[in-house]
XYZ file of N, CA and C in Angstrom:
684
model
N 0.792 -1.393 0.288
C -0.123 0.105 -0.100
C 1.072 1.431 0.233
N 1.993 1.292 0.979
C 2.669 2.549 1.161
C 3.776 2.588 -0.381
N 3.884 1.529 -0.801
C 4.903 1.336 -2.312
C 3.560 2.458 -3.323
N 2.488 2.109 -3.327
C 1.547 2.377 -4.189
C 1.347 4.004 -4.100
N 1.152 4.551 -2.674
C 1.257 5.544 -2.499
C 2.439 6.493 -2.841
N 3.581 6.137 -2.836
C 4.734 6.003 -3.174
C 4.851 6.840 -4.882
N 3.806 6.424 -5.706
C 3.983 6.137 -6.894
C 3.032 7.320 -7.005
N 2.072 7.511 -6.695
C 1.300 8.489 -7.073
C 1.180 9.651 -5.850
N 1.805 9.894 -5.208
C 2.632 10.945 -4.226
C 3.303 12.259 -5.136
N 3.382 13.140 -5.154
C 3.688 14.067 -5.847
C 5.089 14.370 -5.012
N 5.900 14.795 -6.200
C 7.706 15.437 -5.487
C 7.392 16.067 -4.470
N 8.263 16.092 -3.501
C 8.319 17.295 -2.477
C 9.063 18.554 -3.170
N 8.341 20.058 -3.324
C 8.931 20.686 -4.104
C 10.562 21.352 -3.449
N 10.413 21.103 -2.127
C 11.555 21.428 -1.384
C 12.880 20.617 -2.025
N 12.506 19.138 -2.283
C 13.325 18.409 -2.474
C 13.696 18.641 -4.068
N 12.812 19.042 -4.703
C 13.101 19.308 -6.141
C 13.875 20.543 -6.275
N 13.960 21.448 -5.460
C 14.452 23.218 -5.513
C 16.017 22.222 -5.398
N 16.160 21.448 -4.021
C 17.700 21.339 -3.901
C 18.479 20.470 -5.011
N 17.681 19.912 -5.301
C 18.209 18.604 -6.728
C 18.279 19.789 -7.624
N 17.652 20.585 -8.224
C 17.719 21.295 -9.090
C 18.999 22.525 -8.927
N 19.046 22.994 -7.917
C 20.095 24.042 -7.365
C 21.286 23.307 -7.178
N 21.401 21.832 -6.810
C 22.530 21.222 -6.866
C 23.380 21.100 -7.998
N 22.321 20.686 -8.998
C 22.815 20.424 -10.451
C 23.454 21.893 -11.169
N 22.854 22.849 -11.225
C 23.073 23.992 -11.516
C 24.389 24.426 -10.807
N 24.846 24.509 -9.445
C 25.629 24.553 -8.904
C 27.275 23.855 -9.418
N 26.638 22.758 -9.677
C 27.693 21.989 -10.186
C 28.209 22.165 -11.389
N 27.160 22.644 -12.537
C 27.527 23.333 -13.732
C 28.261 24.292 -13.651
N 27.904 25.201 -12.503
C 28.820 26.402 -12.550
C 30.193 26.288 -12.176
N 30.584 25.127 -11.212
C 31.770 24.926 -10.736
C 32.554 24.390 -11.974
N 31.825 23.683 -12.765
C 32.350 23.160 -13.953
C 33.129 24.385 -15.024
N 32.342 25.000 -15.087
C 32.227 26.055 -16.077
C 33.637 26.947 -15.457
N 33.571 27.300 -13.857
C 34.589 28.259 -13.448
C 35.783 27.373 -13.769
N 35.746 25.905 -13.473
C 37.144 25.251 -13.656
C 37.818 25.354 -14.903
N 36.890 25.413 -16.210
C 37.307 25.193 -17.387
C 37.729 26.540 -17.739
N 37.001 27.648 -17.123
C 37.466 29.050 -17.494
C 39.018 29.137 -17.009
N 39.035 29.040 -15.841
C 40.610 28.844 -15.138
C 41.558 28.243 -15.893
N 41.532 26.928 -16.394
C 42.176 26.393 -17.060
C 42.466 27.091 -18.418
N 41.594 27.558 -19.154
C 41.502 28.460 -20.331
C 42.664 29.608 -19.901
N 42.398 30.492 -18.784
C 43.563 31.778 -18.505
C 44.857 31.108 -17.988
N 44.989 29.996 -17.484
C 46.370 29.517 -17.896
C 46.952 29.189 -19.153
N 46.134 28.601 -20.127
C 46.336 28.532 -21.116
C 46.752 29.449 -22.133
N 46.024 30.745 -21.730
C 46.365 31.466 -22.154
C 47.834 32.602 -22.078
N 47.890 32.371 -20.486
C 49.084 32.894 -19.765
C 50.515 32.361 -20.645
N 50.130 31.112 -20.803
C 51.160 29.946 -21.182
C 51.411 30.642 -22.710
N 50.514 30.819 -23.538
C 50.568 31.341 -24.890
C 51.012 32.390 -24.958
N 51.076 33.345 -24.384
C 51.250 34.534 -24.167
C 53.136 34.477 -24.168
N 53.603 33.916 -23.053
C 54.903 33.674 -22.891
C 55.549 33.110 -24.113
N 54.769 32.166 -25.191
C 55.410 31.772 -26.169
C 55.384 32.584 -27.192
N 54.335 33.426 -27.063
C 54.589 34.559 -28.355
C 56.347 35.353 -28.137
N 56.045 35.759 -26.420
C 57.192 36.353 -26.323
C 58.473 36.192 -26.698
N 58.605 34.701 -26.254
C 59.811 33.829 -26.579
C 59.999 34.001 -28.168
N 59.143 33.682 -28.731
C 59.441 33.700 -30.456
C 59.764 35.010 -30.593
N 59.213 36.144 -30.294
C 59.466 37.584 -30.697
C 61.101 37.713 -30.200
N 61.096 37.394 -28.803
C 62.983 37.646 -28.485
C 64.104 36.954 -29.413
N 63.345 35.700 -29.636
C 64.330 34.946 -30.469
C 64.555 35.604 -31.876
N 63.450 36.155 -32.462
C 63.471 36.672 -33.985
C 64.681 38.171 -33.799
N 64.765 38.553 -32.477
C 65.627 39.740 -32.307
C 66.648 39.140 -32.008
N 67.113 38.512 -31.321
C 68.452 37.781 -30.774
C 69.132 37.128 -32.014
N 68.682 36.496 -33.050
C 68.609 35.941 -33.916
C 68.314 36.182 -35.538
N 68.501 37.110 -35.847
C 67.777 37.505 -37.280
C 67.888 36.553 -38.433
N 68.658 35.560 -38.321
C 68.596 34.790 -39.548
C 67.331 33.588 -39.096
N 66.991 33.685 -38.012
C 65.695 32.846 -37.588
C 64.250 33.661 -37.660
N 64.622 34.946 -37.926
C 63.478 35.918 -37.812
C 62.320 35.473 -38.593
N 62.442 35.173 -39.602
C 60.973 34.520 -40.400
C 60.111 33.522 -39.597
N 61.451 32.456 -39.517
C 60.325 31.248 -38.568
C 59.876 31.573 -37.232
N 60.716 32.530 -36.610
C 60.267 33.120 -35.353
C 58.913 33.733 -35.648
N 58.804 34.551 -36.249
C 57.479 35.360 -36.842
C 56.328 34.650 -37.119
N 56.614 33.625 -38.069
C 55.810 32.673 -38.142
C 55.030 31.663 -37.188
N 56.243 31.253 -36.008
C 55.715 30.739 -34.941
C 54.598 31.606 -34.090
N 55.401 32.995 -33.760
C 54.466 33.831 -32.736
C 52.837 34.116 -33.411
N 53.076 33.895 -34.649
C 51.520 34.133 -35.271
C 50.297 32.841 -35.126
N 51.292 31.756 -35.090
C 50.577 30.200 -34.755
C 50.298 30.165 -33.528
N 51.051 31.093 -32.220
C 50.552 30.939 -30.854
C 49.364 32.043 -31.226
N 49.662 32.968 -31.504
C 48.664 33.942 -31.851
C 47.167 33.564 -32.105
N 47.212 33.020 -33.289
C 46.225 32.033 -33.389
C 45.499 31.425 -32.377
N 46.291 30.499 -31.673
C 45.644 29.848 -30.495
C 45.401 30.688 -29.153
N 45.610 31.905 -29.046
C 45.390 32.529 -28.222
C 43.598 33.360 -28.552
N 43.768 33.742 -29.815
C 42.631 34.011 -30.386
C 41.168 32.920 -30.199
N 41.912 31.462 -30.404
C 40.905 30.173 -30.297
C 40.582 30.754 -28.600
N 41.766 30.616 -27.982
C 40.897 30.199 -26.155
C 40.317 31.367 -25.748
N 40.264 32.866 -26.349
C 39.751 33.845 -25.915
C 38.362 33.691 -26.213
N 38.111 33.317 -27.784
C 36.627 32.987 -27.865
C 35.843 31.585 -27.338
N 36.635 31.050 -26.733
C 36.083 29.735 -25.934
C 35.828 30.345 -24.506
N 36.985 31.047 -23.976
C 36.321 31.642 -22.559
C 35.457 32.949 -22.450
N 35.130 33.391 -23.923
C 34.184 34.370 -23.926
C 32.782 33.610 -24.001
N 32.678 32.388 -24.679
C 31.725 31.579 -24.675
C 30.881 30.902 -23.539
N 32.068 30.243 -22.584
C 32.194 29.658 -21.125
C 31.508 31.110 -20.277
N 32.200 32.220 -20.493
C 31.872 33.189 -19.788
C 30.145 33.769 -19.894
N 29.783 33.680 -21.230
C 28.225 33.814 -21.647
C 27.546 32.846 -20.973
N 28.069 32.011 -21.192
C 26.933 30.284 -20.415
C 27.005 30.405 -19.087
N 27.922 30.754 -18.455
C 27.670 30.905 -16.992
C 26.623 31.668 -16.674
N 26.973 33.259 -17.074
C 25.909 33.964 -17.031
C 24.251 33.712 -17.236
N 24.032 32.923 -18.376
C 23.209 32.522 -18.606
C 22.744 31.515 -17.730
N 23.466 30.496 -17.052
C 23.182 29.532 -15.961
C 22.766 30.028 -14.802
N 23.345 31.163 -14.686
C 23.433 31.977 -13.097
C 21.858 32.700 -13.129
N 21.302 33.072 -14.610
C 20.132 33.394 -14.689
C 19.112 32.473 -14.555
N 19.223 31.490 -14.854
C 18.497 29.877 -14.839
C 18.121 29.773 -13.358
N 19.575 29.722 -12.574
C 19.357 29.565 -11.155
C 18.328 30.601 -10.563
N 18.322 31.562 -10.651
C 17.624 32.789 -10.403
C 15.793 32.678 -10.654
N 15.766 32.462 -11.983
C 14.446 32.290 -12.558
C 13.714 30.771 -11.972
N 14.842 29.905 -11.570
C 13.953 28.391 -11.124
C 13.663 28.707 -9.613
N 14.731 29.136 -8.719
C 14.507 29.833 -7.582
C 13.160 30.739 -7.227
N 12.783 31.576 -8.227
C 11.791 32.391 -8.350
C 10.490 31.494 -8.421
N 10.846 30.866 -9.373
C 9.579 29.951 -9.729
C 8.916 29.159 -8.414
N 9.980 28.318 -7.837
C 9.403 27.595 -6.614
C 9.007 28.578 -5.357
N 9.750 29.958 -5.626
C 9.229 30.567 -4.579
C 7.499 30.954 -4.683
N 7.214 31.173 -5.843
C 5.756 31.386 -6.572
C 4.837 30.441 -5.946
N 5.441 29.212 -6.320
C 4.408 27.930 -6.130
C 4.585 27.875 -4.716
N 5.204 28.344 -3.727
C 5.239 27.830 -2.148
C 4.143 28.909 -1.779
N 3.851 30.361 -2.358
C 3.312 31.235 -2.055
C 1.672 30.630 -2.885
N 1.726 30.483 -4.072
C 0.417 30.478 -4.915
C -0.334 28.988 -4.689
N 0.852 27.962 -4.473
C 0.107 26.442 -4.319
C 0.250 25.895 -5.713
N 0.871 26.807 -6.861
C 0.707 26.145 -8.030
C 1.876 26.478 -8.659
N 2.472 25.792 -9.843
C 3.501 26.392 -10.793
C 3.329 26.429 -12.243
N 3.721 27.616 -12.684
C 3.687 27.594 -14.107
C 4.423 27.574 -14.752
N 4.539 27.085 -15.898
C 5.756 26.843 -16.874
C 6.225 27.916 -17.397
N 7.573 28.024 -17.329
C 8.452 29.507 -17.941
C 9.086 29.266 -19.501
N 8.558 30.102 -20.124
C 9.383 29.851 -21.598
C 10.699 30.366 -21.294
N 10.913 31.132 -20.563
C 12.084 31.832 -20.606
C 13.318 30.727 -20.119
N 12.465 30.154 -19.009
C 13.735 29.193 -18.590
C 13.681 27.844 -19.536
N 12.914 27.903 -20.179
C 12.869 26.414 -21.446
C 13.863 26.870 -22.370
N 13.975 28.367 -22.700
C 14.590 28.668 -23.889
C 15.839 28.672 -23.650
N 16.317 29.191 -22.075
C 17.633 29.382 -21.531
C 18.432 27.540 -21.717
N 17.652 26.834 -20.823
C 17.990 25.618 -20.746
C 18.426 24.812 -22.362
N 17.603 25.075 -23.386
C 17.693 24.551 -24.474
C 19.104 25.103 -25.148
N 19.290 25.991 -24.740
C 20.750 26.744 -25.083
C 21.834 25.923 -24.304
N 21.739 26.079 -23.253
C 22.879 25.342 -22.699
C 23.098 24.394 -22.734
N 21.851 23.178 -23.039
C 22.013 21.517 -23.153
C 22.818 21.394 -24.121
N 22.831 22.307 -25.474
C 23.575 21.933 -26.759
C 25.043 22.097 -26.385
N 25.487 22.653 -25.230
C 27.073 23.075 -25.134
C 27.660 21.821 -24.623
N 28.530 20.967 -25.470
C 29.228 20.023 -25.043
C 29.809 19.786 -23.912
N 29.951 21.271 -22.888
C 30.604 21.111 -21.664
C 29.364 20.742 -20.751
N 28.285 21.141 -21.167
C 27.288 20.866 -19.956
C 25.986 20.014 -20.392
N 26.503 19.272 -21.610
C 25.093 18.048 -22.019
C 24.349 17.176 -20.848
N 25.333 16.659 -20.596
C 24.907 15.454 -19.520
C 24.118 16.021 -18.323
N 24.726 16.783 -17.480
C 24.044 17.244 -16.581
C 23.031 18.596 -16.810
N 22.908 19.131 -18.122
C 21.742 20.109 -18.285
C 20.335 19.160 -18.697
N 20.878 18.168 -19.100
C 19.766 16.968 -19.326
C 19.385 16.608 -18.267
N 19.868 16.096 -17.266
C 19.374 15.792 -15.745
C 18.513 17.010 -15.155
N 19.166 18.209 -15.232
C 18.287 19.268 -15.021
C 16.709 19.411 -15.593
N 17.329 19.423 -16.757
C 15.858 19.798 -17.632
C 14.888 18.717 -17.153
N 15.216 17.384 -16.905
C 14.087 16.422 -16.584
C 13.655 16.918 -15.345
N 14.515 17.490 -14.347
C 13.884 17.549 -12.658
C 13.088 18.766 -13.078
N 13.381 19.665 -13.919
C 12.521 20.534 -14.323
C 11.078 20.499 -15.026
N 10.838 19.026 -15.541
C 10.057 19.065 -16.312
C 9.019 18.282 -15.230
N 9.693 17.564 -14.077
C 8.899 17.021 -13.092
C 7.989 17.958 -12.113
N 8.973 19.212 -12.285
C 8.281 20.282 -11.292
C 7.288 21.030 -12.024
N 7.465 20.568 -13.503
C 6.172 21.762 -14.120
C 7.005 23.014 -14.443
N 8.224 23.172 -14.288
C 8.581 24.519 -14.567
C 9.123 24.601 -16.437
N 9.198 23.435 -16.978
C 9.385 23.564 -18.450
C 8.637 22.702 -18.840
N 8.177 22.453 -20.176
C 7.057 21.433 -20.581
C 7.726 20.616 -21.879
N 8.586 21.173 -22.300
C 9.389 20.259 -23.292
C 10.718 19.827 -23.313
N 11.313 18.481 -23.522
C 12.601 18.106 -23.666
C 13.318 19.139 -24.283
N 14.347 19.052 -24.260
C 15.325 20.062 -24.888
C 15.732 18.842 -25.975
N 16.528 20.023 -26.708
C 16.981 19.400 -28.227
C 18.047 18.667 -28.094
N 18.780 18.110 -29.023
C 20.142 17.756 -29.009
C 21.253 18.344 -28.818
N 22.566 17.719 -28.591
C 23.491 18.987 -28.284
C 24.144 19.219 -29.657
N 24.679 20.335 -29.608
C 25.364 20.962 -30.824
C 26.653 20.611 -30.890
N 27.294 20.010 -32.197
C 28.404 19.477 -32.266
C 29.392 20.298 -31.895
N 30.280 20.380 -31.145
C 31.361 21.150 -31.058
C 31.895 21.733 -32.252
N 32.127 21.085 -33.254
C 32.450 21.888 -34.790
C 31.614 22.950 -35.055
N 30.322 22.687 -35.024
C 29.146 23.927 -35.174
C 29.354 25.005 -34.581
N 29.802 24.496 -32.907
C 29.602 25.896 -32.113
C 31.017 26.806 -32.179
N 31.789 26.105 -32.671
C 33.173 26.875 -32.741
C 33.518 26.945 -34.494
N 32.532 26.750 -35.220
C 32.628 27.045 -36.915
C 33.540 28.327 -36.548
N 34.207 28.328 -37.577
C 35.180 29.433 -37.948
C 36.567 29.841 -37.356
N 36.645 29.192 -36.158
C 37.550 29.568 -35.297
C 39.161 28.991 -35.692
N 39.058 28.357 -37.027
C 40.189 27.765 -37.646
C 40.568 28.434 -38.869
N 39.775 29.674 -39.023
C 40.066 30.662 -40.063
C 39.821 31.938 -39.502
N 40.569 32.182 -38.249
C 40.406 33.317 -37.386
C 41.074 34.507 -38.446
N 40.675 35.829 -38.201
C 40.750 37.180 -39.327
C 42.158 36.981 -38.854
N 43.116 37.831 -39.877
C 44.386 38.109 -39.314
C 44.394 39.061 -38.707
N 43.110 39.936 -38.936
C 43.043 41.360 -37.949
C 43.131 40.996 -36.741
N 42.601 40.021 -36.042
C 42.399 39.427 -34.880
C 43.657 39.278 -34.260
N 44.729 38.417 -35.424
C 45.834 37.741 -34.775
C 46.727 39.046 -34.803
N 46.441 40.011 -35.615
C 47.542 41.404 -35.425
C 47.526 41.843 -34.287
N 45.746 41.956 -33.660
C 45.887 42.738 -32.500
C 46.207 42.306 -30.978
N 46.722 40.559 -31.280
C 46.897 39.797 -30.365
C 48.383 40.200 -29.859
N 49.195 39.802 -31.474
C 50.351 40.203 -31.270
C 50.894 41.465 -30.939
N 49.939 42.590 -31.230
C 50.302 44.052 -30.831
C 50.058 44.123 -29.533
N 49.011 43.652 -28.955
C 48.888 44.051 -27.409
C 50.216 43.163 -26.679
N 50.270 41.882 -27.339
C 51.383 41.305 -26.295
C 52.458 41.638 -26.278
N 53.013 41.998 -27.741
C 54.287 42.669 -27.512
C 54.403 44.170 -27.752
N 53.146 44.772 -27.510
C 53.078 46.219 -27.100
C 53.545 47.097 -28.367
N 53.928 46.322 -29.333
C 53.878 47.453 -30.728
C 53.178 46.823 -31.945
N 52.609 47.720 -32.843
C 52.166 47.419 -33.839
C 53.198 47.124 -34.947
N 54.361 47.235 -34.836
C 55.326 47.239 -36.077
C 56.181 45.840 -36.073
N 56.540 45.357 -37.249
C 57.164 44.303 -37.169
C 58.752 44.416 -37.056
N 59.258 43.788 -36.264
C 60.579 44.245 -35.745
C 61.344 44.309 -36.921
N 62.299 45.468 -37.398
C 63.422 45.284 -38.639
C 64.292 44.524 -38.345
N 64.743 43.614 -39.179
C 65.799 43.040 -39.369
C 67.139 43.610 -39.082
N 68.082 43.191 -38.523
C 69.409 43.781 -38.340
C 70.270 42.561 -38.693
N 71.184 42.778 -39.494
C 72.596 42.060 -39.798
C 73.597 41.875 -38.647
N 73.530 40.765 -38.243
C 74.668 41.283 -37.007
C 75.680 39.799 -37.386
N 75.351 39.516 -38.375
C 76.807 38.468 -38.770
C 76.432 36.942 -38.691
N 77.163 35.747 -39.026
C 76.527 34.264 -39.016
C 76.172 34.035 -37.665
N 75.667 33.394 -37.212
C 75.265 32.732 -35.774
C 76.139 31.583 -35.570
N 76.771 32.079 -34.142
C 77.508 30.666 -33.837
C 76.500 29.378 -33.502
N 77.414 28.231 -33.801
C 76.585 26.913 -33.834
C 76.138 26.692 -32.681
N 76.415 27.079 -31.733
C 75.602 26.745 -30.262
C 73.954 27.548 -30.322
N 74.199 28.939 -30.615
C 72.895 29.434 -30.862
C 72.020 28.969 -31.544
N 72.574 28.291 -32.683
C 71.379 27.714 -33.913
C 70.851 26.437 -33.180
N 71.909 25.594 -32.552
C 71.083 24.551 -31.677
C 70.699 24.672 -30.669
N 70.844 26.099 -29.811
C 69.651 26.400 -28.649
C 68.352 26.540 -29.307
N 68.414 27.382 -30.666
C 67.194 27.783 -31.143
C 66.335 26.346 -31.949
N 67.208 25.395 -32.413
C 66.207 24.269 -33.110
C 65.666 23.483 -31.647
N 66.474 23.560 -30.538
C 65.894 22.729 -29.406
C 64.673 23.575 -28.967
N 64.731 25.044 -29.269
C 63.798 25.642 -28.297
C 62.549 25.445 -29.589
N 62.845 25.180 -30.698
C 61.654 25.127 -31.466
C 60.993 23.962 -31.577
N 61.996 22.817 -30.978
C 61.149 21.637 -30.762
C 60.379 21.898 -29.791
N 60.671 22.391 -28.503
C 60.164 22.271 -27.288
C 58.927 23.077 -27.643
N 58.617 24.514 -28.182
C 57.523 24.903 -28.504
C 56.738 23.869 -29.142
N 57.041 23.377 -30.378
C 56.339 22.830 -30.929
C 55.496 21.666 -30.215
N 56.323 21.016 -28.936
C 55.866 19.797 -28.239
C 54.772 20.813 -27.117
N 55.017 21.954 -26.678
C 54.439 22.495 -25.870
C 52.819 22.873 -26.698
N 52.727 23.499 -27.823
C 51.639 24.112 -28.943
C 50.644 22.777 -28.948
N 51.153 21.672 -29.186
C 50.399 20.115 -29.346
C 49.893 19.863 -27.953
N 50.429 20.090 -26.756
C 49.973 19.919 -25.668
C 48.785 20.851 -25.550
N 48.913 22.140 -25.802
C 48.139 23.031 -25.424
C 46.954 22.644 -26.399
N 46.807 22.398 -27.616
C 45.706 21.997 -28.265
C 44.952 20.842 -27.651
N 45.777 20.008 -27.498
C 45.602 18.775 -26.668
C 44.300 18.843 -25.148
N 44.671 20.124 -24.553
C 44.106 20.302 -23.664
C 42.722 21.324 -24.240
N 42.800 21.930 -24.845
C 41.876 23.036 -25.419
C 40.997 21.966 -25.885
N 41.033 20.901 -26.796
C 40.378 19.821 -27.243
C 39.332 19.220 -26.523
N 40.083 18.837 -25.160
C 39.812 18.183 -24.117
C 38.650 19.331 -23.186
N 38.837 20.097 -23.121
C 37.649 21.245 -22.522
C 36.478 21.376 -23.257
N 36.566 21.159 -24.961
C 35.727 21.228 -25.865
C 34.893 20.161 -25.714
N 35.588 18.793 -25.297
C 34.506 17.889 -25.434
C 34.254 17.520 -24.282
């Protein structure tokens, strides 16, 4: 008999509210962690740009390759910043959802009924399409449907390649802007002929270039891990 009552008994609104808030707070913490990692990647990329620029000044014979490396790192910084901005926007939207959900439960407590919210449904539909939040946002949407706050199940997640469309072809103006910002100068350093490079310096530059390639590959791996 008790088991039948539990089947037909309506969920406790206080329990539902705690569950929704727990899911939202978990997503907020994840977004904060991801943005912290992206900030660290941006700082590392900035250092690589400066290192490449210094190499060009120190070894003019390596200036062309160093300039190409600096632009490669600048493109990575553009990608990192775009993803950081996207996550920051998502965090603000999720915070708005949290406020609206708490308000909806408060109204239910006062009026004894709960009206569905199209604005919450729209925001949840947007957030569930983000690869970073798909799993837990689906769980949140189910809880909100049980509570009667939203009426429709959210759509499928948006593939990361669609979310980040165009990021592989950043405008050169954005890259130039990053280089000017990091190097504090919009002008390309003039090439100065100081004679042939010592063999040790050339060897050091080759080792540094290999190290930078490995670092760049590692950074791209971390960036892809954050996207997936």
